[in-house]
Short mmCIF file of C-alpha atoms (C1' of nucleotides) in Angstrom, two decimals:
data_model
loop_
_atom_site.label_atom_id
_atom_site.label_comp_id
_atom_site.label_asym_id
_atom_site.label_seq_id
_atom_site.Cartn_x
_atom_site.Cartn_y
_atom_site.Cartn_z
CA UNK A 1 0.00 0.03 0.14
CA UNK A 2 1.40 3.32 -0.84
CA UNK A 3 1.39 5.82 1.78
CA UNK A 4 0.10 9.05 0.69
CA UNK A 5 2.26 12.11 0.77
CA UNK A 6 2.50 13.89 3.84
CA UNK A 7 3.11 17.59 4.41
CA UNK A 8 5.59 18.20 7.14
CA UNK A 9 6.44 21.51 8.64
CA UNK A 10 10.17 21.74 9.26
CA UNK A 11 9.89 25.17 10.96
CA UNK A 12 7.46 23.71 13.63
CA UNK A 13 8.66 22.98 17.09
CA UNK A 14 6.93 19.64 17.00
CA UNK A 15 9.77 16.99 16.06
CA UNK A 16 9.67 15.71 12.41
CA UNK A 17 9.41 12.04 13.58
CA UNK A 18 6.13 12.81 15.71
CA UNK A 19 4.56 14.84 12.77
CA UNK A 20 5.32 11.82 10.67
CA UNK A 21 4.05 9.33 13.34
CA UNK A 22 0.67 11.51 14.06
CA UNK A 23 0.06 11.70 10.07
CA UNK A 24 0.28 7.86 9.77
CA UNK A 25 -1.82 7.38 12.84
CA UNK A 26 -4.38 9.37 11.15
CA UNK A 27 -4.28 7.47 7.85
CA UNK A 28 -4.58 4.27 9.77
CA UNK A 29 -7.77 5.73 11.79
CA UNK A 30 -9.21 7.05 8.59
CA UNK A 31 -8.89 3.51 6.85
CA UNK A 32 -6.47 5.00 4.51
CA UNK A 33 -4.13 2.14 5.41
CA UNK A 34 -6.49 -0.62 5.98
CA UNK A 35 -5.71 -3.40 8.61
CA UNK A 36 -3.35 -5.87 7.07
CA UNK A 37 -1.96 -3.95 4.43
CA UNK A 38 1.76 -3.73 3.98
CA UNK A 39 3.69 -0.38 4.21
CA UNK A 40 6.57 0.50 1.55
CA UNK A 41 10.02 -0.22 3.07
CA UNK A 42 11.53 2.30 5.51
CA UNK A 43 14.05 3.49 2.86
CA UNK A 44 11.34 4.45 0.13
CA UNK A 45 9.19 5.71 2.78
CA UNK A 46 11.85 8.03 4.22
CA UNK A 47 12.80 8.91 0.76
CA UNK A 48 9.42 10.06 -0.50
CA UNK A 49 8.44 11.88 2.84
CA UNK A 50 11.79 13.82 2.56
CA UNK A 51 13.06 12.56 5.90
CA UNK A 52 16.08 10.43 6.92
CA UNK A 53 15.69 6.76 7.65
CA UNK A 54 16.53 7.00 11.34
CA UNK A 55 13.69 9.55 11.47
CA UNK A 56 11.32 7.68 9.71
CA UNK A 57 12.21 4.58 11.95
CA UNK A 58 11.53 6.41 14.77
CA UNK A 59 8.07 7.40 13.68
CA UNK A 60 7.41 3.70 12.97
CA UNK A 61 8.97 2.49 16.27
CA UNK A 62 6.47 4.91 18.03
CA UNK A 63 3.43 3.33 16.38
CA UNK A 64 4.78 -0.05 16.89
CA UNK A 65 4.92 0.51 20.62
CA UNK A 66 1.48 1.90 20.63
CA UNK A 67 0.48 -1.42 19.06
CA UNK A 68 -0.86 0.21 15.57
CA UNK A 69 1.90 -1.29 13.41
CA UNK A 70 3.91 -4.68 13.43
CA UNK A 71 7.32 -4.97 11.74
CA UNK A 72 9.15 -8.15 10.81
CA UNK A 73 12.81 -8.33 9.56
CA UNK A 74 13.07 -9.41 6.13
CA UNK A 75 9.24 -9.13 5.77
CA UNK A 76 8.21 -5.55 6.14
CA UNK A 77 5.61 -3.36 8.30
CA UNK A 78 2.02 -4.08 8.53
CA UNK A 79 -0.79 -2.30 9.77
CA UNK A 80 -2.41 -4.17 12.68
CA UNK A 81 -6.36 -4.56 12.87
CA UNK A 82 -7.46 -1.34 14.63
CA UNK A 83 -8.86 -2.70 17.92
CA UNK A 84 -8.53 -0.71 21.00
CA UNK A 85 -4.92 0.16 21.34
CA UNK A 86 -4.46 2.60 24.20
CA UNK A 87 -2.20 1.09 26.76
CA UNK A 88 -2.97 1.41 30.54
CA UNK A 89 -2.70 4.97 31.54
CA UNK A 90 -2.33 6.59 34.79
CA UNK A 91 -5.46 9.08 34.87
CA UNK A 92 -7.30 10.15 37.40
CA UNK A 93 -11.17 9.05 38.01
CA UNK A 94 -11.94 13.02 37.75
CA UNK A 95 -10.36 13.29 34.25
CA UNK A 96 -12.04 10.21 33.17
CA UNK A 97 -15.45 11.34 34.07
CA UNK A 98 -15.11 14.82 32.73
CA UNK A 99 -13.99 13.54 29.45
CA UNK A 100 -16.97 11.32 29.10
CA UNK A 101 -19.37 14.20 29.88
CA UNK A 102 -20.42 12.52 33.21
CA UNK A 103 -20.27 15.83 35.05
CA UNK A 104 -18.28 14.84 38.12
CA UNK A 105 -18.85 16.60 41.41
CA UNK A 106 -16.77 16.11 44.71
CA UNK A 107 -17.91 16.29 48.07
CA UNK A 108 -15.09 16.82 50.65
CA UNK A 109 -16.21 14.91 53.82
CA UNK A 110 -13.21 15.35 55.82
CA UNK A 111 -9.63 16.83 55.65
CA UNK A 112 -7.18 16.24 58.41
CA UNK A 113 -3.71 16.66 59.14
CA UNK A 114 -2.24 13.42 60.63
CA UNK A 115 1.34 11.58 60.72
CA UNK A 116 1.52 8.62 58.72
CA UNK A 117 0.85 5.28 59.89
CA UNK A 118 3.49 2.50 59.84
CA UNK A 119 1.35 0.79 57.16
CA UNK A 120 0.97 3.74 54.84
CA UNK A 121 4.48 4.95 55.36
CA UNK A 122 5.78 1.26 54.40
CA UNK A 123 3.68 1.42 51.10
CA UNK A 124 5.15 4.88 50.38
CA UNK A 125 8.53 4.34 51.32
CA UNK A 126 8.55 7.08 53.70
CA UNK A 127 9.42 7.44 57.63
CA UNK A 128 6.53 6.53 59.87
CA UNK A 129 4.97 9.66 61.30
CA UNK A 130 5.75 11.79 58.39
CA UNK A 131 3.51 14.78 58.44
CA UNK A 132 0.49 14.25 55.73
CA UNK A 133 -2.95 15.24 54.91
CA UNK A 134 -5.66 12.80 55.04
CA UNK A 135 -8.85 13.43 52.96
CA UNK A 136 -12.10 11.62 52.41
CA UNK A 137 -14.22 12.39 49.33
CA UNK A 138 -17.27 11.30 48.00
CA UNK A 139 -17.35 11.48 44.17
CA UNK A 140 -20.71 11.90 42.44
CA UNK A 141 -20.96 11.38 38.41
CA UNK A 142 -24.28 12.14 36.75
CA UNK A 143 -25.77 13.23 40.17
CA UNK A 144 -25.30 9.54 41.54
CA UNK A 145 -22.62 8.62 43.92
CA UNK A 146 -19.86 6.73 42.64
CA UNK A 147 -16.89 6.31 44.88
CA UNK A 148 -15.77 6.91 48.24
CA UNK A 149 -12.34 7.80 48.32
CA UNK A 150 -9.60 8.11 51.09
CA UNK A 151 -6.21 9.72 50.16
CA UNK A 152 -3.25 10.55 52.17
CA UNK A 153 -0.66 13.15 50.61
CA UNK A 154 2.58 14.02 52.48
CA UNK A 155 2.57 17.65 53.61
CA UNK A 156 5.68 18.62 51.88
CA UNK A 157 4.16 17.33 48.67
CA UNK A 158 1.01 19.64 48.59
CA UNK A 159 -1.00 21.93 50.80
CA UNK A 160 -4.51 20.94 50.25
CA UNK A 161 -7.63 22.82 50.72
CA UNK A 162 -11.41 21.77 50.85
CA UNK A 163 -11.92 24.38 48.24
CA UNK A 164 -9.34 23.49 45.75
CA UNK A 165 -10.40 19.75 45.97
CA UNK A 166 -14.05 20.61 45.56
CA UNK A 167 -13.50 21.95 41.98
CA UNK A 168 -10.43 19.79 40.88
CA UNK A 169 -9.50 16.30 41.14
CA UNK A 170 -6.21 15.55 43.39
CA UNK A 171 -4.24 14.57 40.14
CA UNK A 172 -4.70 18.08 38.75
CA UNK A 173 -3.60 19.79 41.97
CA UNK A 174 -0.54 17.51 42.03
CA UNK A 175 0.11 18.45 38.40
CA UNK A 176 -0.30 22.08 39.20
CA UNK A 177 2.31 21.67 42.15
CA UNK A 178 4.62 20.06 39.69
CA UNK A 179 4.46 16.82 41.36
CA UNK A 180 3.09 14.87 38.55
CA UNK A 181 2.44 11.18 39.24
CA UNK A 182 4.56 9.15 36.97
CA UNK A 183 4.29 5.71 38.11
CA UNK A 184 1.78 3.94 40.41
CA UNK A 185 1.10 0.61 41.88
CA UNK A 186 -2.49 -0.26 41.91
CA UNK A 187 -4.29 -3.26 43.72
CA UNK A 188 -8.09 -3.92 42.62
CA UNK A 189 -10.00 -5.98 44.59
CA UNK A 190 -13.68 -6.46 45.91
CA UNK A 191 -15.56 -6.84 49.14
CA UNK A 192 -18.74 -6.41 50.83
CA UNK A 193 -19.55 -2.68 51.68
CA UNK A 194 -19.98 -1.90 55.22
CA UNK A 195 -23.22 -0.22 56.49
CA UNK A 196 -21.69 3.17 56.39
CA UNK A 197 -20.11 2.84 52.97
CA UNK A 198 -23.22 1.22 51.65
CA UNK A 199 -25.39 4.23 52.90
CA UNK A 200 -22.99 6.96 51.63
CA UNK A 201 -23.02 5.23 48.08
CA UNK A 202 -26.88 4.72 48.21
CA UNK A 203 -26.54 1.01 47.89
CA UNK A 204 -28.30 -1.65 49.90
CA UNK A 205 -26.04 -3.11 52.84
CA UNK A 206 -23.64 -5.73 52.01
CA UNK A 207 -23.47 -4.75 48.35
CA UNK A 208 -20.47 -5.83 46.53
CA UNK A 209 -18.01 -3.06 45.88
CA UNK A 210 -14.97 -2.68 43.96
CA UNK A 211 -11.75 -1.47 45.95
CA UNK A 212 -8.67 0.07 44.57
CA UNK A 213 -5.60 0.86 46.65
CA UNK A 214 -2.94 2.97 45.27
CA UNK A 215 0.62 4.44 45.62
CA UNK A 216 1.76 6.81 43.28
CA UNK A 217 5.33 8.36 42.86
CA UNK A 218 6.56 11.39 40.82
CA UNK A 219 9.42 11.18 38.34
CA UNK A 220 12.06 11.39 41.11
CA UNK A 221 10.67 8.27 42.62
CA UNK A 222 9.28 10.17 45.65
CA UNK A 223 5.74 9.07 46.83
CA UNK A 224 3.14 11.65 46.19
CA UNK A 225 -0.02 10.07 47.17
CA UNK A 226 -1.79 6.97 48.65
CA UNK A 227 -5.14 6.16 48.05
CA UNK A 228 -7.83 3.82 49.29
CA UNK A 229 -10.99 3.99 47.01
CA UNK A 230 -14.19 2.05 47.04
CA UNK A 231 -16.43 2.11 43.89
CA UNK A 232 -20.06 1.18 43.41
CA UNK A 233 -19.71 -1.96 41.36
CA UNK A 234 -23.13 -1.37 39.76
CA UNK A 235 -21.80 1.90 38.19
CA UNK A 236 -18.44 1.51 37.54
CA UNK A 237 -15.49 -0.95 36.56
CA UNK A 238 -11.99 -0.62 35.21
CA UNK A 239 -11.01 -1.12 31.73
CA UNK A 240 -7.36 -1.72 30.86
CA UNK A 241 -5.48 -2.55 27.52
CA UNK A 242 -2.48 -4.66 28.08
CA UNK A 243 0.30 -5.33 26.02
CA UNK A 244 3.09 -7.71 25.94
CA UNK A 245 6.57 -7.64 25.17
CA UNK B 1 28.37 9.32 40.14
CA UNK B 2 30.93 7.76 37.79
CA UNK B 3 29.57 4.52 36.26
CA UNK B 4 32.05 1.56 36.55
CA UNK B 5 33.61 0.41 33.18
CA UNK B 6 31.53 -2.12 31.51
CA UNK B 7 32.95 -5.00 29.53
CA UNK B 8 31.22 -5.38 26.15
CA UNK B 9 31.43 -8.43 24.05
CA UNK B 10 31.30 -6.81 20.37
CA UNK B 11 31.15 -10.44 18.90
CA UNK B 12 28.20 -11.40 20.89
CA UNK B 13 24.84 -11.54 19.01
CA UNK B 14 23.13 -9.65 21.89
CA UNK B 15 22.75 -5.97 20.62
CA UNK B 16 25.35 -3.38 22.18
CA UNK B 17 22.64 -1.14 23.48
CA UNK B 18 21.31 -4.16 25.26
CA UNK B 19 24.36 -5.13 26.78
CA UNK B 20 24.96 -1.71 28.20
CA UNK B 21 21.35 -1.18 29.55
CA UNK B 22 21.50 -4.57 31.21
CA UNK B 23 24.68 -3.88 32.84
CA UNK B 24 23.38 -0.48 34.15
CA UNK B 25 20.30 -2.16 35.33
CA UNK B 26 22.48 -4.57 37.24
CA UNK B 27 24.55 -1.69 38.69
CA UNK B 28 21.18 0.14 39.79
CA UNK B 29 19.84 -3.06 41.40
CA UNK B 30 23.08 -3.80 43.34
CA UNK B 31 22.95 -0.19 44.62
CA UNK B 32 26.43 0.50 42.79
CA UNK B 33 24.28 3.46 41.41
CA UNK B 34 22.32 4.56 44.16
CA UNK B 35 18.70 6.12 43.94
CA UNK B 36 18.90 10.05 43.13
CA UNK B 37 22.54 9.61 41.88
CA UNK B 38 23.26 11.56 38.60
CA UNK B 39 24.89 9.66 35.95
CA UNK B 40 27.76 11.39 33.67
CA UNK B 41 26.33 12.90 30.63
CA UNK B 42 25.96 10.73 27.61
CA UNK B 43 28.79 11.76 25.63
CA UNK B 44 31.19 10.93 28.37
CA UNK B 45 29.51 7.79 29.40
CA UNK B 46 29.48 6.78 25.52
CA UNK B 47 33.21 7.67 25.21
CA UNK B 48 34.21 5.78 28.21
CA UNK B 49 32.29 2.65 27.33
CA UNK B 50 33.38 2.72 23.89
CA UNK B 51 30.18 3.17 22.03
CA UNK B 52 28.62 5.84 20.11
CA UNK B 53 26.36 8.46 21.28
CA UNK B 54 23.10 6.98 19.91
CA UNK B 55 23.92 3.65 21.14
CA UNK B 56 24.44 4.98 24.58
CA UNK B 57 21.35 7.10 24.26
CA UNK B 58 19.34 3.79 23.14
CA UNK B 59 20.39 2.09 26.35
CA UNK B 60 19.51 4.98 28.65
CA UNK B 61 16.09 5.34 26.93
CA UNK B 62 15.41 1.60 27.29
CA UNK B 63 15.71 2.12 31.17
CA UNK B 64 13.97 5.29 31.06
CA UNK B 65 11.02 3.62 29.49
CA UNK B 66 11.16 0.96 32.26
CA UNK B 67 11.18 3.65 34.86
CA UNK B 68 14.86 3.20 36.09
CA UNK B 69 16.14 6.59 35.01
CA UNK B 70 14.74 9.85 34.64
CA UNK B 71 16.13 12.48 32.05
CA UNK B 72 15.86 16.14 32.21
CA UNK B 73 17.12 18.19 29.18
CA UNK B 74 19.97 20.58 30.56
CA UNK B 75 20.16 18.85 33.74
CA UNK B 76 21.28 15.09 33.35
CA UNK B 77 20.39 11.63 33.93
CA UNK B 78 19.31 10.33 37.42
CA UNK B 79 18.30 7.02 39.02
CA UNK B 80 15.02 6.69 40.14
CA UNK B 81 14.17 5.34 43.55
CA UNK B 82 13.94 1.79 43.03
CA UNK B 83 10.43 1.18 43.73
CA UNK B 84 8.17 -1.35 41.79
CA UNK B 85 9.08 -0.54 38.28
CA UNK B 86 7.59 -3.66 36.26
CA UNK B 87 4.94 -2.32 34.02
CA UNK B 88 1.67 -4.04 33.66
CA UNK B 89 2.09 -7.29 31.91
CA UNK B 90 -0.04 -9.66 29.93
CA UNK B 91 0.40 -12.93 31.85
CA UNK B 92 -1.97 -15.74 32.69
CA UNK B 93 -3.39 -16.69 36.22
CA UNK B 94 -1.85 -20.08 35.80
CA UNK B 95 1.66 -18.76 35.15
CA UNK B 96 1.35 -16.21 38.11
CA UNK B 97 0.31 -18.89 40.53
CA UNK B 98 3.00 -21.40 39.31
CA UNK B 99 5.84 -18.61 39.56
CA UNK B 100 4.57 -17.91 42.95
CA UNK B 101 4.71 -21.58 44.22
CA UNK B 102 0.98 -21.65 44.40
CA UNK B 103 0.57 -25.18 42.99
CA UNK B 104 -2.25 -24.45 40.57
CA UNK B 105 -4.72 -27.17 39.46
CA UNK B 106 -7.31 -26.88 36.92
CA UNK B 107 -10.56 -28.76 36.72
CA UNK B 108 -12.02 -28.62 33.22
CA UNK B 109 -15.94 -28.68 33.88
CA UNK B 110 -17.17 -28.43 30.44
CA UNK B 111 -15.80 -28.33 26.94
CA UNK B 112 -18.23 -27.84 24.15
CA UNK B 113 -18.03 -26.56 20.39
CA UNK B 114 -20.43 -24.02 19.98
CA UNK B 115 -20.72 -20.79 17.18
CA UNK B 116 -20.00 -17.32 18.56
CA UNK B 117 -22.79 -15.46 19.99
CA UNK B 118 -23.39 -11.98 18.61
CA UNK B 119 -22.19 -10.31 21.86
CA UNK B 120 -18.93 -12.22 22.01
CA UNK B 121 -18.25 -12.05 18.09
CA UNK B 122 -18.77 -8.25 18.50
CA UNK B 123 -16.05 -8.06 21.27
CA UNK B 124 -13.77 -10.13 19.18
CA UNK B 125 -14.37 -8.77 15.89
CA UNK B 126 -15.27 -11.92 14.44
CA UNK B 127 -18.52 -12.80 12.44
CA UNK B 128 -21.33 -14.27 14.50
CA UNK B 129 -21.61 -17.85 14.38
CA UNK B 130 -18.04 -18.52 13.95
CA UNK B 131 -17.20 -21.98 15.13
CA UNK B 132 -15.37 -21.98 18.38
CA UNK B 133 -14.82 -24.00 21.63
CA UNK B 134 -16.22 -22.92 24.89
CA UNK B 135 -14.56 -24.08 27.99
CA UNK B 136 -15.58 -23.68 31.78
CA UNK B 137 -12.67 -24.15 34.46
CA UNK B 138 -12.21 -24.13 37.98
CA UNK B 139 -8.84 -23.08 39.01
CA UNK B 140 -7.40 -24.26 42.31
CA UNK B 141 -4.56 -22.79 44.10
CA UNK B 142 -2.85 -24.57 47.28
CA UNK B 143 -5.74 -26.98 47.25
CA UNK B 144 -8.55 -23.98 47.41
CA UNK B 145 -10.89 -23.04 44.59
CA UNK B 146 -9.84 -19.66 43.42
CA UNK B 147 -11.55 -18.62 40.09
CA UNK B 148 -14.04 -19.90 37.74
CA UNK B 149 -13.20 -19.21 34.28
CA UNK B 150 -15.22 -19.25 30.91
CA UNK B 151 -13.35 -18.79 27.89
CA UNK B 152 -14.17 -18.83 24.24
CA UNK B 153 -11.44 -19.80 21.39
CA UNK B 154 -12.26 -19.75 17.77
CA UNK B 155 -11.81 -23.15 16.17
CA UNK B 156 -9.24 -22.07 13.78
CA UNK B 157 -7.04 -20.56 16.21
CA UNK B 158 -6.55 -23.78 18.72
CA UNK B 159 -7.89 -27.28 18.90
CA UNK B 160 -8.44 -27.83 22.69
CA UNK B 161 -8.83 -30.97 24.68
CA UNK B 162 -9.62 -31.59 28.18
CA UNK B 163 -6.23 -33.44 28.87
CA UNK B 164 -4.06 -30.25 27.67
CA UNK B 165 -6.05 -27.79 29.59
CA UNK B 166 -5.48 -29.78 32.86
CA UNK B 167 -1.96 -29.88 32.76
CA UNK B 168 -1.42 -26.43 31.03
CA UNK B 169 -2.79 -22.81 31.42
CA UNK B 170 -4.66 -21.71 28.15
CA UNK B 171 -1.93 -19.12 27.50
CA UNK B 172 0.50 -21.68 27.19
CA UNK B 173 -1.60 -23.91 24.76
CA UNK B 174 -1.90 -20.45 22.50
CA UNK B 175 1.89 -19.92 22.96
CA UNK B 176 2.44 -23.75 21.75
CA UNK B 177 0.29 -22.87 18.70
CA UNK B 178 1.97 -19.78 17.61
CA UNK B 179 -0.76 -17.80 18.72
CA UNK B 180 0.69 -15.65 21.24
CA UNK B 181 -1.60 -12.99 22.88
CA UNK B 182 -0.02 -9.54 22.48
CA UNK B 183 -2.76 -7.31 23.42
CA UNK B 184 -5.81 -7.58 25.52
CA UNK B 185 -8.38 -5.42 26.64
CA UNK B 186 -9.84 -6.33 30.10
CA UNK B 187 -12.72 -5.00 32.25
CA UNK B 188 -12.64 -5.63 35.92
CA UNK B 189 -15.64 -5.21 38.14
CA UNK B 190 -17.43 -6.94 41.03
CA UNK B 191 -20.66 -8.33 42.11
CA UNK B 192 -22.39 -10.73 44.35
CA UNK B 193 -21.93 -14.23 43.59
CA UNK B 194 -24.84 -16.44 42.22
CA UNK B 195 -25.50 -19.44 44.49
CA UNK B 196 -24.00 -21.79 41.84
CA UNK B 197 -20.90 -19.75 41.56
CA UNK B 198 -20.58 -19.60 45.42
CA UNK B 199 -20.97 -23.08 45.93
CA UNK B 200 -18.34 -23.90 43.40
CA UNK B 201 -16.10 -21.42 44.84
CA UNK B 202 -16.67 -22.67 48.45
CA UNK B 203 -18.01 -19.20 49.44
CA UNK B 204 -21.20 -18.29 51.31
CA UNK B 205 -23.91 -17.23 49.07
CA UNK B 206 -24.10 -13.58 47.85
CA UNK B 207 -20.55 -13.03 48.35
CA UNK B 208 -18.60 -10.54 46.73
CA UNK B 209 -16.68 -11.73 43.90
CA UNK B 210 -14.14 -9.91 41.35
CA UNK B 211 -14.95 -10.22 37.79
CA UNK B 212 -12.77 -9.85 34.86
CA UNK B 213 -13.67 -10.16 31.17
CA UNK B 214 -11.06 -10.07 28.53
CA UNK B 215 -10.50 -9.96 24.86
CA UNK B 216 -6.97 -10.90 23.55
CA UNK B 217 -5.34 -10.53 20.17
CA UNK B 218 -2.44 -11.78 18.55
CA UNK B 219 0.30 -9.70 16.94
CA UNK B 220 -1.60 -9.84 13.60
CA UNK B 221 -4.75 -8.19 15.12
CA UNK B 222 -6.61 -11.51 15.42
CA UNK B 223 -8.97 -12.15 18.30
CA UNK B 224 -7.34 -15.51 19.89
CA UNK B 225 -9.51 -15.74 23.30
CA UNK B 226 -12.57 -14.24 25.19
CA UNK B 227 -12.80 -14.71 28.76
CA UNK B 228 -15.18 -14.22 31.45
CA UNK B 229 -13.69 -15.09 34.86
CA UNK B 230 -14.88 -14.65 38.51
CA UNK B 231 -12.46 -14.85 41.40
CA UNK B 232 -12.69 -15.23 45.22
CA UNK B 233 -12.22 -11.66 46.35
CA UNK B 234 -11.04 -13.06 49.66
CA UNK B 235 -8.00 -15.03 48.01
CA UNK B 236 -7.22 -12.70 44.85
CA UNK B 237 -6.77 -9.35 43.86
CA UNK B 238 -5.29 -7.74 40.65
CA UNK B 239 -2.14 -5.95 41.17
CA UNK B 240 -1.20 -3.49 38.41
CA UNK B 241 1.71 -0.79 37.82
CA UNK B 242 1.12 1.93 35.59
CA UNK B 243 3.29 4.43 34.30
CA UNK B 244 2.58 7.73 32.55
CA UNK B 245 3.78 9.21 29.31
"C1'" DC C 1 21.77 43.35 47.40
"C1'" DC C 2 18.88 42.17 43.78
"C1'" DG C 3 17.59 41.16 38.81
"C1'" DG C 4 18.48 40.03 34.21
"C1'" DG C 5 21.06 38.72 30.86
"C1'" DT C 6 24.87 35.49 29.10
"C1'" DA C 7 27.66 31.54 28.71
"C1'" DC C 8 27.73 26.64 29.77
"C1'" DT C 9 26.26 22.13 30.05
"C1'" DT C 10 23.37 18.29 28.85
"C1'" DT C 11 19.69 16.22 26.44
"C1'" DG C 12 16.78 16.21 22.04
"C1'" DT C 13 16.52 16.06 16.96
"C1'" DT C 14 18.00 15.11 12.46
"C1'" DA C 15 20.94 13.54 8.87
"C1'" DG C 16 23.71 9.98 6.00
"C1'" DG C 17 26.03 5.63 5.52
"C1'" DA C 18 27.37 1.14 6.46
"C1'" DC C 19 27.03 -3.81 7.37
"C1'" DA C 20 24.22 -7.54 9.83
"C1'" DA C 21 20.45 -10.82 10.24
"C1'" DA C 22 16.23 -12.70 9.16
"C1'" DG C 23 12.65 -14.01 5.79
"C1'" DT C 24 11.09 -15.26 1.10
"C1'" DG C 25 11.57 -16.98 -3.07
"C1'" DT C 26 14.12 -19.02 -6.95
"C1'" DT C 27 17.29 -21.63 -9.12
"C1'" DG C 28 19.86 -25.66 -9.55
"C1'" DA C 29 21.97 -30.08 -8.53
"C1'" DC C 30 20.96 -34.63 -7.71
"C1'" DG D 1 10.40 -34.17 -8.24
"C1'" DT D 2 12.67 -32.75 -3.83
"C1'" DC D 3 15.59 -30.17 -1.30
"C1'" DA D 4 19.55 -27.34 -0.47
"C1'" DA D 5 22.15 -23.29 -1.56
"C1'" DC D 6 21.90 -18.79 -3.15
"C1'" DA D 7 20.15 -14.10 -4.19
"C1'" DC D 8 17.18 -10.57 -2.72
"C1'" DT D 9 14.46 -7.70 0.27
"C1'" DT D 10 13.52 -5.81 4.44
"C1'" DT D 11 14.23 -4.24 9.14
"C1'" DG D 12 18.05 -4.22 13.02
"C1'" DT D 13 22.25 -2.35 14.64
"C1'" DC D 14 25.88 0.87 14.98
"C1'" DC D 15 28.71 4.79 13.58
"C1'" DT D 16 30.03 10.06 12.93
"C1'" DA D 17 28.36 14.66 12.83
"C1'" DA D 18 25.92 18.72 13.65
"C1'" DC D 19 22.63 21.98 15.43
"C1'" DA D 20 18.57 23.00 18.70
"C1'" DA D 21 16.30 23.63 23.06
"C1'" DA D 22 15.94 23.72 27.88
"C1'" DG D 23 17.73 24.18 32.29
"C1'" DT D 24 21.42 25.98 35.47
"C1'" DA D 25 24.98 28.71 36.94
"C1'" DC D 26 27.34 32.75 36.77
"C1'" DC D 27 28.33 37.59 36.50
"C1'" DC D 28 27.62 42.25 36.02
"C1'" DG D 29 24.98 46.53 36.15
"C1'" DG D 30 21.83 49.02 38.77
#
DNA sequence: CCGGGTACTTTGTTAGGACAAAGTGTTGAC
DNA sequence: GTCAACACTTTGTCCTAACAAAGTACCCGG
């Protein structure tokens, strides 16, 4: 399959390889390059687009990593069937809801300063007793309670306030403070809700709820957040896309 | 922090950049390059190890993607705190259990040939009515029931037998058939177990169970498996490590 | 003492070239 | 006719080289 010509802007601050990759992705999404079709070889492609082979390879590599293309030595580069292809991302519930038009709302139920417990300190890799803020929030989507969230943030990471948390997700605030979570370890499980939890979530006592605990670190490997959340299983589930090798 | 000299084998079929990356990872794991320490700049490093800068960059890039290093333009390359750094992987329950010495055992409860339902066909991107095999298995770990698993595999992907499934995980069989799952979409939720499910899992009726449905594709984008599993929440949870950007 | 601009350091991007390794297909010997 | 060796295609690895962009630190003028 011949790849249509691509207009590149060499004066743009956007890297060339990224311009090429984006354009290719667009062509695949639009069906211009149908699933299973083979691209021309790298050299021809690079030639025709007017970039060097390393740049062309980098663009292709980017799409291979994202699962849109498959390469085989001696064979060529093929378009993969256009299934879901976004890898798991580290996003916040608030962002997810806002993006899908669920009109998220947050009720901050409590916000207290307290030192880290041994358990949480261990998970975060910090010293027990480190000053921190503990918040408990109830998240609504489309007017319905969706999740009960307890989070703990070390005091030196971020100064939290009820007002800020009402209008923004915790991850927004962390981003604004320059402490972007870059790695997180999550454990997802299930259990029966306690009577108090069931009441807050508007579910009958003993309902099955989805639980998630998470520890998140920033780029420097510093723990920035610990969270223990429970979700209404009737209204929420985790969706993830995994890739191997 | 000076990186100790690294012995490279230029006659080895193992790529140079990979030799360098592996050695660096080892140094980090051993604490030779402590968390937070800064590496020399790329040029010096490349010089001293006797490789070109692109090769050096590629080795570093590899470790950056795996979360061991962080780079900042104008600043340098730093070792990240050695938290968990394995990204989410596409593994099978059987492998996971076997690796952690849980002595997995599988009871194949049924194995029937039946055409794909509209629902499953839609998820797998195949035509409704495509011949397939539907299996229901009960997975034990350490002598206790752990999961009830229903899987559907298209007939042209793999010929299944009760014997093979008793001794191996489904993913083992797929691998052996050259249909390695490379991408999967999972949805994890929770609900109350039905009486029949509760009985099989050895839990009281109405217990909260963890549910997982998954569709997996091979490198060519062909759907190879659909699964609908329920897990005893008291004995199992999903653990995942996420990275962003 | 403070602020801004400048020099320097370090990673990011791009180019062009060379050879190696893996698949595929074809041809030739038996 | 069959199978092995060879040629060809295509991606994989590696090198040298140059300039751009971002961040830091220093210095100098006010």
